Amino acid sequence: MVERVSQCGAGVGDAGLDDALAVDPLGGEIRLTAVDLVDCPDPVDEAQRLLADARAEWLVDQWWADPVVAQADWDAALASLYAQVAADDRRDAVERRTVLDGAPGLGSFAASLEVLDGAAAWTPEQAAVEGFVDDLADGAISGFAAARRVENHALWLQVAHAAVVVRAFTGRTPSLPRRTRSGRLLTDDQDVLVDGSVALELAVAAGITQGKAAALVDAATTLIIDDRLPLTMQALREGRLDWARLRMVVTRTRDLTLDNARAVEALLYRTRGVLEGGIRRFDTALTAAMLAVDADAEANRRRRNRKGRRVSIQTTDDGAALFTAVGPGEAVTAAYNGLDAAARYLRAHGDP
């Protein structure tokens, strides 16, 4: 048995050894380096390894017992893992976009461009290292999202400036008395030509069609001058509402009362993900909100649309033409089925 002497001792000896050992240079202290600890397993890692081995043996036993059930369980576990990875990716994307919440502007866009310009290039080997952060991709994603928000925010600026012009033209735009379809007489003090005059001015200044300018004036009147849809105005100002959704909610709520219009938009923007994805989701949510608030108004709108039968044809430069028919669904479907049956009959009898 080796006997350890004190730090002041002359050496370390053993009762069964004749030759004395050299003086302990560490003074009786055991000092291990990282190289010495390489072969020493960590208790936590060792426990994890034992659990993994036990789990692997259990999976093999399950496979031999019933391969079909085992395969189904493995597929379910793999699908769950993929779902977790996708959820992590979505969470990371949301975290990258948190800087864009609130009112967007050129500041957020410039910040994302700064990250993008300062991001260093990387190699596949660097990307394979655990904990690697791709600043280049993050900057590009943030820049893309910021540009989209700025694009929608620019739409808000157009609407806001159109409202300023409408207010400036009101009271000094000459107009002629005329009767509306309902028989109501509009006189000079009601400025019946203001919207048209403003739309014409904006169309010439911006190089857009007068119809697009008139739609912007309509949105400006609804959101700003009449303050009819405050939640829609907020979403537009934050850059979260594009032109297609804005036009849809303005036109669809025009015939509703003020209270009903605001109730509809409250239900609309409460719908999860209504401002993301395709326009169909927004349309469906808007229809559901209108049915919940004022089912009669929505029924009247559908009734008017069903009565609006029309047929049009548009020729193209290559000699083809586009035939469009709008009307009740059952009538249009019946007409299509008749044309389809006739075409199939002709093809079956040799018509190319």
Coordinates of C-alpha atoms in Angstrom, one line a residue:
M1 CA 0.0 0.0 0.0
V2 CA 1.3 3.4 -1.0
E3 CA 1.5 5.9 1.8
R4 CA 1.2 9.6 0.9
V5 CA 3.3 11.9 3.1
S6 CA 2.8 15.5 3.8
Q7 CA 3.8 18.3 1.4
C8 CA 6.9 18.9 3.5
G9 CA 8.0 15.3 3.5
A10 CA 11.2 14.2 1.7
G11 CA 9.4 11.7 -0.4
V12 CA 6.9 9.0 -0.8
G13 CA 7.8 5.5 0.3
D14 CA 6.3 2.1 0.6
A15 CA 6.9 -0.3 3.4
G16 CA 7.6 -3.1 1.0
L17 CA 10.0 -1.2 -1.3
D18 CA 13.7 -0.7 -0.6
D19 CA 14.2 2.2 -3.0
A20 CA 12.5 5.5 -2.1
L21 CA 10.5 7.3 -4.8
A22 CA 11.2 10.7 -6.0
V23 CA 9.7 13.7 -4.3
D24 CA 6.1 14.3 -5.3
P25 CA 6.2 17.4 -7.4
L26 CA 2.5 18.1 -6.8
G27 CA 2.8 18.2 -3.1
G28 CA 0.3 15.4 -2.5
E29 CA -2.4 17.0 -4.7
I30 CA -3.9 15.1 -7.6
R31 CA -4.2 17.3 -10.7
L32 CA -5.9 16.0 -13.8
T33 CA -5.8 17.7 -17.2
A34 CA -8.4 17.6 -20.0
V35 CA -6.4 14.9 -21.7
D36 CA -6.6 12.8 -18.6
L37 CA -10.4 13.2 -18.4
V38 CA -11.1 12.3 -22.1
D39 CA -11.6 8.6 -21.3
C40 CA -13.7 9.3 -18.2
P41 CA -17.4 9.1 -19.1
D42 CA -19.7 11.8 -17.8
P43 CA -22.3 10.5 -15.5
V44 CA -25.1 12.2 -17.4
D45 CA -23.9 11.0 -20.7
E46 CA -23.4 7.5 -19.4
A47 CA -27.0 7.5 -18.1
Q48 CA -28.3 8.8 -21.4
R49 CA -26.3 6.1 -23.3
L50 CA -27.8 3.4 -21.1
L51 CA -31.3 4.7 -21.6
A52 CA -30.7 4.9 -25.4
D53 CA -29.4 1.3 -25.5
A54 CA -32.4 0.1 -23.5
R55 CA -34.8 2.0 -25.8
A56 CA -33.1 0.5 -28.9
E57 CA -33.4 -3.0 -27.6
W58 CA -37.1 -2.4 -26.8
L59 CA -37.7 -1.1 -30.3
V60 CA -36.1 -4.2 -31.8
D61 CA -38.2 -6.4 -29.6
Q62 CA -41.3 -4.6 -30.7
W63 CA -40.3 -4.9 -34.3
W64 CA -39.9 -8.7 -34.1
A65 CA -43.2 -9.0 -32.2
D66 CA -45.3 -7.1 -34.7
P67 CA -43.5 -5.3 -37.6
V68 CA -46.6 -3.6 -39.0
V69 CA -47.6 -2.0 -35.7
A70 CA -43.9 -1.1 -35.0
Q71 CA -43.6 0.6 -38.4
A72 CA -46.8 2.6 -37.8
D73 CA -45.5 3.7 -34.4
W74 CA -42.2 4.7 -36.0
D75 CA -44.0 6.6 -38.8
A76 CA -46.1 8.5 -36.2
A77 CA -43.0 9.4 -34.1
L78 CA -41.2 10.6 -37.3
A79 CA -44.2 12.7 -38.3
S80 CA -44.3 14.2 -34.8
L81 CA -40.6 15.0 -35.0
Y82 CA -41.1 16.7 -38.4
A83 CA -44.0 18.7 -37.0
Q84 CA -41.9 19.8 -34.1
V85 CA -39.1 20.9 -36.5
A86 CA -41.7 22.8 -38.6
A87 CA -43.1 24.5 -35.4
D88 CA -39.6 25.5 -34.4
D89 CA -39.0 27.0 -37.9
R90 CA -42.2 28.9 -37.7
R91 CA -41.4 30.2 -34.2
D92 CA -38.0 31.3 -35.5
A93 CA -39.6 33.1 -38.4
V94 CA -42.0 34.9 -36.0
E95 CA -39.1 35.9 -33.8
R96 CA -37.3 37.4 -36.9
R97 CA -40.4 39.4 -37.7
T98 CA -41.1 40.8 -34.3
V99 CA -39.1 43.9 -35.2
L100 CA -41.7 44.6 -37.8
D101 CA -44.6 44.7 -35.5
G102 CA -46.3 48.1 -35.1
A103 CA -46.1 50.9 -37.6
P104 CA -43.5 50.0 -40.3
G105 CA -41.3 52.5 -42.0
L106 CA -38.0 52.9 -43.8
G107 CA -36.2 52.5 -40.4
S108 CA -37.1 48.8 -40.1
F109 CA -36.3 48.3 -43.8
A110 CA -32.9 50.0 -43.4
A111 CA -32.1 48.0 -40.3
S112 CA -32.7 44.7 -42.2
L113 CA -30.6 45.9 -45.1
E114 CA -27.8 46.8 -42.6
V115 CA -27.9 43.2 -41.2
L116 CA -27.9 41.9 -44.8
D117 CA -24.9 44.0 -45.9
G118 CA -22.9 43.1 -42.7
A119 CA -23.6 39.4 -42.8
A120 CA -20.5 37.3 -43.6
A121 CA -20.6 34.6 -46.3
W122 CA -20.3 31.1 -45.0
T123 CA -19.4 27.6 -46.3
P124 CA -21.3 24.4 -46.0
E125 CA -18.8 23.2 -43.4
Q126 CA -19.4 26.3 -41.2
A127 CA -23.2 25.8 -41.6
A128 CA -22.9 22.2 -40.3
V129 CA -21.4 23.3 -37.0
E130 CA -23.9 23.1 -34.1
G131 CA -25.1 26.6 -33.0
F132 CA -24.4 28.2 -36.4
V133 CA -26.5 31.3 -37.0
D134 CA -27.1 32.3 -40.6
D135 CA -27.1 36.1 -40.4
L136 CA -27.2 36.3 -44.2
A137 CA -30.4 34.3 -44.5
D138 CA -31.9 36.1 -41.5
G139 CA -31.1 39.4 -43.0
A140 CA -32.6 38.4 -46.3
I141 CA -35.8 37.1 -44.8
S142 CA -36.2 40.2 -42.6
G143 CA -35.5 42.4 -45.6
F144 CA -38.1 40.6 -47.7
A145 CA -40.7 40.9 -44.9
A146 CA -39.9 44.6 -44.3
A147 CA -40.1 45.4 -48.0
R148 CA -43.6 43.8 -48.1
R149 CA -44.7 45.8 -45.0
V150 CA -43.3 49.0 -46.5
E151 CA -45.2 48.3 -49.8
N152 CA -48.5 48.0 -47.9
H153 CA -47.6 51.0 -45.8
A154 CA -47.1 53.0 -49.0
L155 CA -50.7 52.1 -49.9
W156 CA -51.7 53.7 -46.6
L157 CA -49.8 56.8 -47.6
Q158 CA -51.6 56.9 -50.9
V159 CA -55.0 56.6 -49.1
A160 CA -54.1 59.3 -46.6
H161 CA -52.9 61.8 -49.2
A162 CA -56.0 61.1 -51.3
A163 CA -58.1 62.0 -48.2
V164 CA -56.2 65.3 -47.9
V165 CA -57.0 66.1 -51.5
V166 CA -60.7 65.2 -51.1
R167 CA -61.0 67.6 -48.1
A168 CA -59.2 70.3 -50.1
F169 CA -61.6 70.0 -53.0
T170 CA -64.7 69.8 -50.9
G171 CA -66.6 73.1 -50.9
R172 CA -64.9 74.5 -54.0
T173 CA -65.6 72.0 -56.7
P174 CA -68.4 73.1 -59.1
S175 CA -71.1 70.6 -59.8
L176 CA -74.4 70.4 -61.6
P177 CA -77.7 69.3 -60.0
R178 CA -78.7 65.8 -61.0
R179 CA -80.9 63.1 -59.8
T180 CA -79.6 59.7 -58.6
R181 CA -81.2 56.4 -59.4
S182 CA -83.2 56.6 -56.2
G183 CA -84.7 59.9 -57.3
R184 CA -82.7 62.0 -54.8
L185 CA -81.6 65.4 -56.1
L186 CA -78.0 66.3 -55.6
T187 CA -77.2 70.0 -55.7
D188 CA -74.0 72.1 -55.7
D189 CA -73.4 72.2 -52.0
Q190 CA -73.1 68.4 -51.9
D191 CA -70.1 68.4 -54.1
V192 CA -71.1 65.5 -56.3
L193 CA -68.1 65.9 -58.6
V194 CA -65.5 66.0 -55.9
D195 CA -64.6 62.3 -56.0
G196 CA -64.4 62.4 -59.8
S197 CA -62.2 65.5 -59.8
V198 CA -59.9 64.1 -57.2
A199 CA -59.6 60.8 -59.0
L200 CA -58.8 62.5 -62.3
E201 CA -56.1 64.7 -60.6
L202 CA -54.5 61.7 -58.8
A203 CA -54.6 59.5 -62.0
V204 CA -52.8 62.1 -64.0
A205 CA -50.2 62.8 -61.3
A206 CA -49.5 59.1 -60.5
G207 CA -49.8 57.7 -64.1
I208 CA -52.5 55.2 -63.1
T209 CA -56.0 54.6 -64.4
Q210 CA -58.8 56.8 -63.3
G211 CA -60.7 53.7 -62.1
K212 CA -57.8 52.8 -59.7
A213 CA -57.6 56.4 -58.5
A214 CA -61.4 56.4 -57.9
A215 CA -61.0 53.2 -55.8
L216 CA -58.3 54.9 -53.7
V217 CA -60.5 57.9 -53.2
D218 CA -63.3 55.6 -52.1
A219 CA -61.0 53.9 -49.6
A220 CA -59.9 57.3 -48.3
T221 CA -63.4 58.5 -47.8
T222 CA -64.4 55.3 -46.0
L223 CA -61.4 55.0 -43.7
I224 CA -60.3 58.5 -43.0
I225 CA -63.0 61.1 -43.8
D226 CA -65.9 59.0 -42.5
D227 CA -63.8 57.0 -40.0
R228 CA -66.0 54.0 -40.8
L229 CA -63.6 51.1 -40.4
P230 CA -61.0 52.0 -37.7
L231 CA -59.5 48.4 -37.5
T232 CA -59.0 48.3 -41.2
M233 CA -57.3 51.6 -41.1
Q234 CA -55.0 50.4 -38.4
A235 CA -54.1 47.2 -40.2
L236 CA -53.4 49.3 -43.4
R237 CA -51.2 51.7 -41.5
E238 CA -49.2 48.9 -40.0
G239 CA -48.6 47.5 -43.5
R240 CA -50.5 44.2 -42.8
L241 CA -53.3 44.9 -45.4
D242 CA -52.8 44.7 -49.1
W243 CA -54.9 46.3 -51.9
A244 CA -57.0 43.3 -52.7
R245 CA -58.1 42.8 -49.0
L246 CA -58.6 46.5 -48.5
R247 CA -60.8 46.8 -51.6
M248 CA -62.8 43.8 -50.6
V249 CA -63.6 44.9 -47.1
V250 CA -64.5 48.5 -48.2
T251 CA -66.9 47.4 -50.9
R252 CA -68.5 44.5 -49.0
T253 CA -69.3 46.7 -46.0
R254 CA -70.5 49.8 -47.9
D255 CA -74.2 49.0 -47.6
L256 CA -74.0 48.1 -43.8
T257 CA -74.8 50.5 -41.0
L258 CA -71.9 52.1 -39.2
D259 CA -72.3 49.8 -36.2
N260 CA -72.7 46.7 -38.3
A261 CA -69.7 47.6 -40.4
R262 CA -67.5 47.9 -37.4
A263 CA -68.9 44.7 -35.9
V264 CA -68.0 42.9 -39.1
E265 CA -64.4 44.1 -39.2
A266 CA -64.1 43.2 -35.5
L267 CA -65.1 39.6 -36.2
L268 CA -63.0 39.6 -39.4
Y269 CA -59.6 40.5 -37.9
R270 CA -60.3 38.3 -34.9
T271 CA -60.0 35.3 -37.3
R272 CA -56.6 33.6 -36.9
G273 CA -54.3 34.1 -39.9
V274 CA -56.8 36.1 -41.9
L275 CA -54.1 38.6 -43.0
E276 CA -51.8 35.8 -44.1
G277 CA -51.9 33.3 -47.0
G278 CA -54.2 33.7 -50.0
I279 CA -57.2 36.0 -50.5
R280 CA -59.6 33.1 -50.3
R281 CA -59.2 32.8 -46.6
F282 CA -59.9 36.5 -46.1
D283 CA -63.0 36.3 -48.4
T284 CA -64.3 33.3 -46.4
A285 CA -63.8 35.1 -43.1
L286 CA -65.4 38.3 -44.3
T287 CA -68.5 36.4 -45.6
A288 CA -68.8 34.5 -42.3
A289 CA -68.6 37.8 -40.3
M290 CA -71.2 39.4 -42.5
L291 CA -73.6 36.5 -42.1
A292 CA -73.1 36.6 -38.3
V293 CA -73.7 40.4 -38.0
D294 CA -76.3 41.1 -40.8
A295 CA -77.5 38.0 -42.6
D296 CA -80.1 40.0 -44.5
A297 CA -77.6 42.4 -46.0
E298 CA -75.4 39.5 -47.2
A299 CA -78.5 37.7 -48.6
N300 CA -79.4 40.9 -50.5
R301 CA -75.9 41.2 -51.9
R302 CA -76.0 37.6 -53.1
R303 CA -79.4 38.3 -54.6
R304 CA -78.1 41.3 -56.5
N305 CA -75.1 39.3 -57.8
R306 CA -77.4 36.5 -59.1
K307 CA -79.5 39.1 -61.0
G308 CA -76.4 40.6 -62.6
R309 CA -76.4 38.3 -65.6
R310 CA -73.9 39.3 -68.3
V311 CA -72.0 37.7 -71.1
S312 CA -68.8 39.2 -72.6
I313 CA -66.2 38.2 -75.2
Q314 CA -62.7 39.5 -75.4
T315 CA -60.4 38.8 -78.4
T316 CA -56.6 38.5 -78.2
D317 CA -53.8 39.4 -80.5
D318 CA -53.2 35.8 -81.6
G319 CA -56.7 35.3 -83.0
A320 CA -58.2 33.6 -79.9
A321 CA -61.0 34.9 -77.7
L322 CA -62.1 34.7 -74.1
F323 CA -65.8 34.1 -73.5
T324 CA -67.1 35.0 -70.1
A325 CA -70.6 34.3 -68.6
V326 CA -71.8 35.6 -65.2
G327 CA -75.1 34.5 -63.7
P328 CA -76.8 32.1 -61.4
G329 CA -74.6 29.1 -60.7
E330 CA -77.1 26.5 -61.8
A331 CA -77.7 28.2 -65.1
V332 CA -74.1 28.8 -65.9
T333 CA -73.3 25.2 -64.9
A334 CA -76.1 23.9 -67.2
A335 CA -74.8 25.9 -70.1
Y336 CA -71.2 24.7 -69.5
N337 CA -72.4 21.1 -69.4
G338 CA -74.3 21.5 -72.7
L339 CA -71.3 23.0 -74.4
D340 CA -69.0 20.3 -73.0
A341 CA -71.3 17.5 -74.2
A342 CA -71.5 19.1 -77.7
A343 CA -67.8 19.4 -77.9
R344 CA -67.3 15.8 -76.8
Y345 CA -69.8 14.6 -79.4
L346 CA -68.1 16.5 -82.2
R347 CA -64.7 15.2 -81.2
A348 CA -66.0 11.7 -81.1
H349 CA -67.2 12.1 -84.7
G350 CA -64.0 13.3 -86.1
D351 CA -64.0 17.0 -85.4
P352 CA -60.5 18.0 -84.2

